[in-house]
Coordinates of C-alpha atoms in Angstrom, one line a residue:
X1 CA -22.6 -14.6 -11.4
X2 CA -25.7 -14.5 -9.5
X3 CA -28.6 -12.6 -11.5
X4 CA -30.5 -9.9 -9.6
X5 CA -34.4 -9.6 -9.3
X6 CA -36.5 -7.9 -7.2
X7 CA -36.5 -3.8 -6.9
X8 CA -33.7 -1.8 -6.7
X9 CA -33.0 -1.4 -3.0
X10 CA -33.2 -5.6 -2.8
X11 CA -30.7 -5.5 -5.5
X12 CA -28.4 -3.0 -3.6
X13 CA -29.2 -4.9 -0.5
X14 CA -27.8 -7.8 -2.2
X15 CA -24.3 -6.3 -3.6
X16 CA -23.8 -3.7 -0.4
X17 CA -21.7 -6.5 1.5
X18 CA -19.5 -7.3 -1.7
X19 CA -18.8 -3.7 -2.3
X20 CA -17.7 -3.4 2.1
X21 CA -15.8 -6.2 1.7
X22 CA -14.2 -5.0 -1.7
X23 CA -13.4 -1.5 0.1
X24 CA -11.8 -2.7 3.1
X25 CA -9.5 -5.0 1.2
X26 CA -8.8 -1.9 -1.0
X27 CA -7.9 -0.1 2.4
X28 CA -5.8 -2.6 3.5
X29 CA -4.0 -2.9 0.9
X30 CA -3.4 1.2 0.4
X31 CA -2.1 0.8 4.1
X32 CA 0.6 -2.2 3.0
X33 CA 1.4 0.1 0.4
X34 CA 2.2 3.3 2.7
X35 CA 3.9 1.1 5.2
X36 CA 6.6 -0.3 2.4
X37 CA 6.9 3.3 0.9
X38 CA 7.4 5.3 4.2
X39 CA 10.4 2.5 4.9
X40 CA 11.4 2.9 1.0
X41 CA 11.9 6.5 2.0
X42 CA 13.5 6.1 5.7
X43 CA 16.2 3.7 3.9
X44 CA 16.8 6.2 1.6
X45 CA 16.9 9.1 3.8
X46 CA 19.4 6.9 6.0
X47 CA 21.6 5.4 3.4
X48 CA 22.4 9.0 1.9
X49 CA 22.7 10.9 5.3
X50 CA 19.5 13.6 4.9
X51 CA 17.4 12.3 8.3
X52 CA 15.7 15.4 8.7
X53 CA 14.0 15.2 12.6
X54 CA 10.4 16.5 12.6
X55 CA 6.9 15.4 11.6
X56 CA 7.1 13.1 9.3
X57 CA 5.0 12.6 5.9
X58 CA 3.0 9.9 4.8
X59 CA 4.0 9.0 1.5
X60 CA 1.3 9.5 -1.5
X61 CA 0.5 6.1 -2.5
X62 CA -1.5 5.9 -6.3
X63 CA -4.3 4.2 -6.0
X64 CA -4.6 3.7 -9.4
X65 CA -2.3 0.6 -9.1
X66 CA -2.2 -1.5 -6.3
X67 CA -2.1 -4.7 -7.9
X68 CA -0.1 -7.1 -5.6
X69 CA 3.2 -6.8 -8.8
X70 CA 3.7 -3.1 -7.9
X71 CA 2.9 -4.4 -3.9
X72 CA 6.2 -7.1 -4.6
X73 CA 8.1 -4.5 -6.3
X74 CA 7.8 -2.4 -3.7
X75 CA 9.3 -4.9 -1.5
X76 CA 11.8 -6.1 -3.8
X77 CA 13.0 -2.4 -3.5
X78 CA 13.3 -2.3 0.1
X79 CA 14.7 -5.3 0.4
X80 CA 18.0 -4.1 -1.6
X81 CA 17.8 -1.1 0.5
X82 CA 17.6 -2.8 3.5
X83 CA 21.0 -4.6 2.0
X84 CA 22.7 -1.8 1.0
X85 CA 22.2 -0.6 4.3
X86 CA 23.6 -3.2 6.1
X87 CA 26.6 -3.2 2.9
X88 CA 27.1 0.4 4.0
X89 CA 27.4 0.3 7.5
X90 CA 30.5 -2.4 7.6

């Protein structure tokens, strides 16, 4: 870790671009999140027959874990629904 001198607004000067690049990867990875949920939720909407037509709903992601486990979990879900899909329609 590099150590910080000068004044305050050199030191912020100095972390500002870590903390952009730390927020847009936190974006990004909020967005992979409501991509996988909002197919999570078609599937399921799909499998069991309730497609409601209409404006559809984001759905609320928690940003108080998106560590890349609950990211492949997420997956891992949708990819069973994606198979029972497929199961369900031969």
């Amino acid at each position: 870790v590099q150590k910080l001198g000068g004044t305050l607004l050199e030191q912020l000067a100095k972390i500002e671009p870590v903390l952009e690049h730390l927020r847009r990867s936190r974006d990004e990875r909020v967005e992979e999140f409501m991509v996988v949920l909002a197919q999570i939720v078609r599937l399921h909407a799909e499998i069991s027959g309730t497609v409601e037509n209409g404006d559809h709903v984001p759905p609320l992601v928690d940003e108080t874990n998106l560590s890349l486990r609950r990211l492949a979990e997420f997956k891992s879900q949708l990819k069973e629904l994606q198979t029972e899909k497929i199961v369900h329609h031969l």
